Amino acid sequence: KVKAQPDWWREVFLLSAGSSVTVPKNVQDLINTLLPFDAGAADMPLTTDVPTWVSIAAQALVETNFEYHVRQESTPGGFTAVYRRVQHWLQRIMTADTLLPAATRAEAGQWLARLSDNRPGVGIDPQTGLPNIIWSAEIPAGTYTIGDDKSDYDDEKPRQVIIKRPFRLARYPITNVQYQSFIDAADRDDREWWVDIPADEQKFSEPGFPYANHPRETVSWYQALAFCRWLNDKLRRGLLQNKALAGGDYELRLPHEYEWEVAARWPNQTVEERIYPWGTEFDAAKANTYEGDRIGQTTSVGIYPAGKNVALELYDLSGNVWEWCLNKYSQPEETAVDNSSRVLRGGAWYSSQFNARAAYRFGYDPDNRNNYLGFRVVVVRRSPSH
């Protein structure tokens, strides 16, 4: 009956689960009845009604604090199996951008945030308590063409820039849970992270959309810089484990806008080939911008897979949140820490396709904190003299 009339029976199902809060086996049985197949089952197609069933199952797990019983299993058993099944279904729904509307995928992402999003690159390494970051393939040093030959803005005209050192960009913007690891760190207030940064920047604002797997926003350039200094220290001490970086000598920081745009356009043979990270034409189904479903807020990272840069596996470069870059807006070659306006790239959930172009430059004062300002990080190979 739940499957036949899901909205009508949602409350009945949740009441049944709630009455069994002290008997987790009953909750397990209820969800096994509603959702008996794994997300990868060949005979379980992703029909339009499946997201409703999955959201009911997820809500039941959240409202009965089912995760507690999962943690009590000494070895993974039935509780773990049903919990992971719902997680996997939510992940499948989130990334089904050719089958399901963005609003449906966004809701699935919010439920997964409540159950713990274990996708690589989204959360925290359980062994270290540090952000688990997945890096792109390495982009070599060299001379690259950036800009937009159709733009009326002088600072967007096609031009060549020099990338002095190979680099890798993070797959996703830094998420709420990843940034929280810095806020909660015992060494958060160490002076070395906050050199040349105003003292009041050590007072943090709550994110506007606090789901763990959403990009961290309401964060200033100064605070993004401090996070990078802190995480770079962990990288230098060998605490930030990642196979992609094995054997290399890297510095972790905010990307320079040239690095950001080169990555967004990669492989950028000509400026015409990559007006957006996915190609030449805007598609509202490929980014969280004003033109799409108008979700009206950030979304879980990675729910627009058709909008990724395929060659580098980079998500959310267009839309979701503006991304702080290292350099000054009026003096792009300058990166010194002061109160100069800083570059933002990529557009955001409230902005238009024009802002989401790879070439578009935006600037804000470094102390600005809004619910559409976020960042991602880069690792750059150190020079041989380091």
PDB file of C-alpha atoms in Angstrom, residues 194-372:
ATOM      1  CA  TRP A 194      45.827  33.477  11.059  1.00  0.00           C
ATOM      2  CA  VAL A 195      48.919  35.529  10.183  1.00  0.00           C
ATOM      3  CA  ASP A 196      47.918  38.900   8.625  1.00  0.00           C
ATOM      4  CA  ILE A 197      44.224  38.062   9.071  1.00  0.00           C
ATOM      5  CA  PRO A 198      41.970  40.360  11.155  1.00  0.00           C
ATOM      6  CA  ALA A 199      41.248  38.944  14.606  1.00  0.00           C
ATOM      7  CA  ASP A 200      37.472  38.961  14.206  1.00  0.00           C
ATOM      8  CA  GLU A 201      37.788  36.468  11.340  1.00  0.00           C
ATOM      9  CA  GLN A 202      38.302  33.795  14.009  1.00  0.00           C
ATOM     10  CA  LYS A 203      34.635  34.192  14.870  1.00  0.00           C
ATOM     11  CA  PHE A 204      32.709  31.936  12.520  1.00  0.00           C
ATOM     12  CA  SER A 205      29.202  32.320  11.136  1.00  0.00           C
ATOM     13  CA  GLU A 206      26.758  29.457  10.823  1.00  0.00           C
ATOM     14  CA  PRO A 207      26.254  28.238   7.242  1.00  0.00           C
ATOM     15  CA  GLY A 208      22.981  29.179   5.623  1.00  0.00           C
ATOM     16  CA  PHE A 209      22.382  25.618   4.439  1.00  0.00           C
ATOM     17  CA  PRO A 210      24.040  23.378   7.037  1.00  0.00           C
ATOM     18  CA  TYR A 211      23.676  19.945   5.426  1.00  0.00           C
ATOM     19  CA  ALA A 212      26.935  18.043   5.883  1.00  0.00           C
ATOM     20  CA  ASN A 213      27.394  17.271   2.175  1.00  0.00           C
ATOM     21  CA  HIS A 214      26.561  20.760   0.888  1.00  0.00           C
ATOM     22  CA  PRO A 215      29.394  23.136   0.043  1.00  0.00           C
ATOM     23  CA  ARG A 216      30.463  25.267   2.968  1.00  0.00           C
ATOM     24  CA  GLU A 217      29.232  28.823   2.476  1.00  0.00           C
ATOM     25  CA  THR A 218      28.962  31.922   4.649  1.00  0.00           C
ATOM     26  CA  VAL A 219      32.745  31.736   4.785  1.00  0.00           C
ATOM     27  CA  SER A 220      35.060  34.661   4.091  1.00  0.00           C
ATOM     28  CA  TRP A 221      38.189  34.606   1.955  1.00  0.00           C
ATOM     29  CA  TYR A 222      40.236  35.009   5.126  1.00  0.00           C
ATOM     30  CA  GLN A 223      38.573  31.972   6.701  1.00  0.00           C
ATOM     31  CA  ALA A 224      39.084  29.909   3.557  1.00  0.00           C
ATOM     32  CA  LEU A 225      42.748  30.935   3.613  1.00  0.00           C
ATOM     33  CA  ALA A 226      43.126  29.888   7.264  1.00  0.00           C
ATOM     34  CA  PHE A 227      41.549  26.508   6.490  1.00  0.00           C
ATOM     35  CA  CYS A 228      44.044  25.978   3.663  1.00  0.00           C
ATOM     36  CA  ARG A 229      46.998  26.870   5.870  1.00  0.00           C
ATOM     37  CA  TRP A 230      45.770  24.450   8.510  1.00  0.00           C
ATOM     38  CA  LEU A 231      45.199  21.615   6.038  1.00  0.00           C
ATOM     39  CA  ASN A 232      48.490  22.277   4.258  1.00  0.00           C
ATOM     40  CA  ASP A 233      50.229  21.736   7.592  1.00  0.00           C
ATOM     41  CA  LYS A 234      48.547  18.329   7.848  1.00  0.00           C
ATOM     42  CA  LEU A 235      49.623  17.505   4.301  1.00  0.00           C
ATOM     43  CA  ARG A 236      53.231  18.457   5.031  1.00  0.00           C
ATOM     44  CA  ARG A 237      53.217  16.264   8.145  1.00  0.00           C
ATOM     45  CA  GLY A 238      51.959  13.259   6.173  1.00  0.00           C
ATOM     46  CA  LEU A 239      48.548  13.192   7.841  1.00  0.00           C
ATOM     47  CA  LEU A 240      46.483  13.885   4.728  1.00  0.00           C
ATOM     48  CA  GLN A 241      46.695  10.485   3.093  1.00  0.00           C
ATOM     49  CA  ASN A 242      46.022  10.268  -0.633  1.00  0.00           C
ATOM     50  CA  LYS A 243      47.451   7.878  -3.226  1.00  0.00           C
ATOM     51  CA  ALA A 244      47.339  10.551  -5.931  1.00  0.00           C
ATOM     52  CA  LEU A 245      49.851  12.624  -3.982  1.00  0.00           C
ATOM     53  CA  ALA A 246      52.178   9.780  -3.000  1.00  0.00           C
ATOM     54  CA  GLY A 247      55.810  10.595  -3.633  1.00  0.00           C
ATOM     55  CA  GLY A 248      55.114  14.224  -4.518  1.00  0.00           C
ATOM     56  CA  ASP A 249      56.008  17.432  -2.724  1.00  0.00           C
ATOM     57  CA  TYR A 250      52.851  19.538  -2.748  1.00  0.00           C
ATOM     58  CA  GLU A 251      51.513  22.754  -1.289  1.00  0.00           C
ATOM     59  CA  LEU A 252      47.784  22.966  -0.523  1.00  0.00           C
ATOM     60  CA  ARG A 253      46.090  26.355  -0.907  1.00  0.00           C
ATOM     61  CA  LEU A 254      43.304  28.267  -2.604  1.00  0.00           C
ATOM     62  CA  PRO A 255      43.573  28.107  -6.394  1.00  0.00           C
ATOM     63  CA  HIS A 256      44.731  31.093  -8.382  1.00  0.00           C
ATOM     64  CA  GLU A 257      41.982  32.093 -10.788  1.00  0.00           C
ATOM     65  CA  TYR A 258      44.189  31.063 -13.729  1.00  0.00           C
ATOM     66  CA  GLU A 259      44.484  27.554 -12.310  1.00  0.00           C
ATOM     67  CA  TRP A 260      40.738  27.484 -11.694  1.00  0.00           C
ATOM     68  CA  GLU A 261      39.860  28.492 -15.257  1.00  0.00           C
ATOM     69  CA  VAL A 262      42.439  26.233 -16.907  1.00  0.00           C
ATOM     70  CA  ALA A 263      40.989  23.295 -14.958  1.00  0.00           C
ATOM     71  CA  ALA A 264      37.389  24.280 -15.745  1.00  0.00           C
ATOM     72  CA  ARG A 265      38.187  24.362 -19.480  1.00  0.00           C
ATOM     73  CA  TRP A 266      40.417  21.296 -19.565  1.00  0.00           C
ATOM     74  CA  PRO A 267      41.419  20.049 -22.110  1.00  0.00           C
ATOM     75  CA  ASN A 268      41.262  23.604 -23.450  1.00  0.00           C
ATOM     76  CA  GLN A 269      42.535  23.539 -26.997  1.00  0.00           C
ATOM     77  CA  THR A 270      40.609  26.728 -27.833  1.00  0.00           C
ATOM     78  CA  VAL A 271      38.462  29.087 -25.767  1.00  0.00           C
ATOM     79  CA  GLU A 272      35.442  28.196 -27.907  1.00  0.00           C
ATOM     80  CA  GLU A 273      35.499  24.558 -26.792  1.00  0.00           C
ATOM     81  CA  ARG A 274      34.816  25.152 -23.112  1.00  0.00           C
ATOM     82  CA  ILE A 275      32.562  28.116 -22.447  1.00  0.00           C
ATOM     83  CA  TYR A 276      31.245  25.943 -19.602  1.00  0.00           C
ATOM     84  CA  PRO A 277      33.033  23.032 -17.911  1.00  0.00           C
ATOM     85  CA  TRP A 278      30.976  20.594 -20.000  1.00  0.00           C
ATOM     86  CA  GLY A 279      31.170  22.352 -23.381  1.00  0.00           C
ATOM     87  CA  THR A 280      29.912  25.271 -25.424  1.00  0.00           C
ATOM     88  CA  GLU A 281      26.172  25.459 -24.689  1.00  0.00           C
ATOM     89  CA  PHE A 282      24.478  26.236 -21.412  1.00  0.00           C
ATOM     90  CA  ASP A 283      22.151  23.544 -20.069  1.00  0.00           C
ATOM     91  CA  ALA A 284      20.059  24.291 -16.980  1.00  0.00           C
ATOM     92  CA  ALA A 285      20.054  20.583 -16.130  1.00  0.00           C
ATOM     93  CA  LYS A 286      23.834  20.645 -15.649  1.00  0.00           C
ATOM     94  CA  ALA A 287      24.257  23.203 -12.865  1.00  0.00           C
ATOM     95  CA  ASN A 288      22.529  24.629  -9.814  1.00  0.00           C
ATOM     96  CA  THR A 289      21.859  28.122 -11.171  1.00  0.00           C
ATOM     97  CA  TYR A 290      18.871  30.443 -11.386  1.00  0.00           C
ATOM     98  CA  GLU A 291      17.731  28.972 -14.712  1.00  0.00           C
ATOM     99  CA  GLY A 292      17.212  25.432 -13.445  1.00  0.00           C
ATOM    100  CA  ASP A 293      14.643  24.092 -10.997  1.00  0.00           C
ATOM    101  CA  ARG A 294      15.227  27.200  -8.845  1.00  0.00           C
ATOM    102  CA  ILE A 295      15.896  25.156  -5.771  1.00  0.00           C
ATOM    103  CA  GLY A 296      16.738  28.393  -4.013  1.00  0.00           C
ATOM    104  CA  GLN A 297      19.743  27.166  -2.056  1.00  0.00           C
ATOM    105  CA  THR A 298      22.890  25.098  -2.304  1.00  0.00           C
ATOM    106  CA  THR A 299      22.655  21.415  -3.162  1.00  0.00           C
ATOM    107  CA  SER A 300      24.721  18.400  -2.155  1.00  0.00           C
ATOM    108  CA  VAL A 301      27.956  18.376  -4.112  1.00  0.00           C
ATOM    109  CA  GLY A 302      28.010  16.176  -7.188  1.00  0.00           C
ATOM    110  CA  ILE A 303      24.284  15.926  -7.988  1.00  0.00           C
ATOM    111  CA  TYR A 304      24.793  17.395 -11.472  1.00  0.00           C
ATOM    112  CA  PRO A 305      27.134  14.777 -12.971  1.00  0.00           C
ATOM    113  CA  ALA A 306      26.266  15.785 -16.542  1.00  0.00           C
ATOM    114  CA  GLY A 307      27.746  19.195 -15.750  1.00  0.00           C
ATOM    115  CA  LYS A 308      31.125  17.961 -14.599  1.00  0.00           C
ATOM    116  CA  ASN A 309      34.386  18.460 -16.420  1.00  0.00           C
ATOM    117  CA  VAL A 310      34.646  14.907 -17.721  1.00  0.00           C
ATOM    118  CA  ALA A 311      38.389  14.832 -18.350  1.00  0.00           C
ATOM    119  CA  LEU A 312      39.262  15.841 -14.786  1.00  0.00           C
ATOM    120  CA  GLU A 313      36.186  14.519 -12.919  1.00  0.00           C
ATOM    121  CA  LEU A 314      35.501  17.957 -11.440  1.00  0.00           C
ATOM    122  CA  TYR A 315      31.992  18.731 -10.203  1.00  0.00           C
ATOM    123  CA  ASP A 316      30.103  21.939  -9.379  1.00  0.00           C
ATOM    124  CA  LEU A 317      32.511  24.266 -11.138  1.00  0.00           C
ATOM    125  CA  SER A 318      29.439  26.064 -12.480  1.00  0.00           C
ATOM    126  CA  GLY A 319      26.739  27.030 -10.002  1.00  0.00           C
ATOM    127  CA  ASN A 320      26.078  25.976  -6.406  1.00  0.00           C
ATOM    128  CA  VAL A 321      28.537  28.393  -4.733  1.00  0.00           C
ATOM    129  CA  TRP A 322      30.930  31.054  -5.918  1.00  0.00           C
ATOM    130  CA  GLU A 323      34.478  29.854  -5.256  1.00  0.00           C
ATOM    131  CA  TRP A 324      37.085  32.087  -3.637  1.00  0.00           C
ATOM    132  CA  CYS A 325      40.410  32.281  -5.472  1.00  0.00           C
ATOM    133  CA  LEU A 326      43.790  33.252  -4.060  1.00  0.00           C
ATOM    134  CA  ASN A 327      44.508  36.361  -6.099  1.00  0.00           C
ATOM    135  CA  LYS A 328      43.377  39.974  -6.057  1.00  0.00           C
ATOM    136  CA  TYR A 329      40.575  41.059  -8.364  1.00  0.00           C
ATOM    137  CA  SER A 330      42.200  44.238  -9.703  1.00  0.00           C
ATOM    138  CA  GLN A 331      45.739  42.848  -9.723  1.00  0.00           C
ATOM    139  CA  PRO A 332      45.463  39.209 -10.817  1.00  0.00           C
ATOM    140  CA  GLU A 333      49.170  38.517 -10.397  1.00  0.00           C
ATOM    141  CA  GLU A 334      49.109  39.612  -6.751  1.00  0.00           C
ATOM    142  CA  THR A 335      48.281  37.189  -3.925  1.00  0.00           C
ATOM    143  CA  ALA A 336      49.593  38.973  -0.803  1.00  0.00           C
ATOM    144  CA  VAL A 337      47.282  38.834   2.206  1.00  0.00           C
ATOM    145  CA  ASP A 338      45.577  42.202   2.718  1.00  0.00           C
ATOM    146  CA  ASN A 339      42.107  43.708   2.451  1.00  0.00           C
ATOM    147  CA  SER A 340      42.052  43.864  -1.353  1.00  0.00           C
ATOM    148  CA  SER A 341      39.033  42.468  -3.175  1.00  0.00           C
ATOM    149  CA  ARG A 342      39.486  38.805  -4.166  1.00  0.00           C
ATOM    150  CA  VAL A 343      38.379  36.889  -7.229  1.00  0.00           C
ATOM    151  CA  LEU A 344      35.399  34.547  -7.183  1.00  0.00           C
ATOM    152  CA  ARG A 345      34.656  32.072  -9.947  1.00  0.00           C
ATOM    153  CA  GLY A 346      31.869  29.764 -11.115  1.00  0.00           C
ATOM    154  CA  GLY A 347      28.569  31.422 -10.240  1.00  0.00           C
ATOM    155  CA  ALA A 348      26.141  30.182  -7.604  1.00  0.00           C
ATOM    156  CA  TRP A 349      22.670  28.831  -6.924  1.00  0.00           C
ATOM    157  CA  TYR A 350      21.095  32.284  -7.145  1.00  0.00           C
ATOM    158  CA  SER A 351      23.034  33.561 -10.187  1.00  0.00           C
ATOM    159  CA  SER A 352      22.626  33.199 -13.938  1.00  0.00           C
ATOM    160  CA  GLN A 353      24.214  31.183 -16.704  1.00  0.00           C
ATOM    161  CA  PHE A 354      26.232  34.271 -17.631  1.00  0.00           C
ATOM    162  CA  ASN A 355      27.977  34.127 -14.252  1.00  0.00           C
ATOM    163  CA  ALA A 356      28.502  30.368 -14.574  1.00  0.00           C
ATOM    164  CA  ARG A 357      30.784  30.699 -17.608  1.00  0.00           C
ATOM    165  CA  ALA A 358      34.358  29.514 -17.131  1.00  0.00           C
ATOM    166  CA  ALA A 359      35.680  32.968 -18.042  1.00  0.00           C
ATOM    167  CA  TYR A 360      33.475  35.057 -15.752  1.00  0.00           C
ATOM    168  CA  ARG A 361      35.293  37.011 -13.027  1.00  0.00           C
ATOM    169  CA  PHE A 362      33.639  38.347  -9.899  1.00  0.00           C
ATOM    170  CA  GLY A 363      35.169  40.105  -6.913  1.00  0.00           C
ATOM    171  CA  TYR A 364      34.301  40.666  -3.252  1.00  0.00           C
ATOM    172  CA  ASP A 365      36.043  42.071  -0.213  1.00  0.00           C
ATOM    173  CA  PRO A 366      37.872  39.274   1.628  1.00  0.00           C
ATOM    174  CA  ASP A 367      35.765  39.637   4.776  1.00  0.00           C
ATOM    175  CA  ASN A 368      32.487  39.112   2.924  1.00  0.00           C
ATOM    176  CA  ARG A 369      30.384  36.192   4.131  1.00  0.00           C
ATOM    177  CA  ASN A 370      27.258  35.282   2.220  1.00  0.00           C
ATOM    178  CA  ASN A 371      25.323  32.065   1.770  1.00  0.00           C
ATOM    179  CA  TYR A 372      26.579  31.736  -1.780  1.00  0.00           C
TER     180      TYR A 372
END
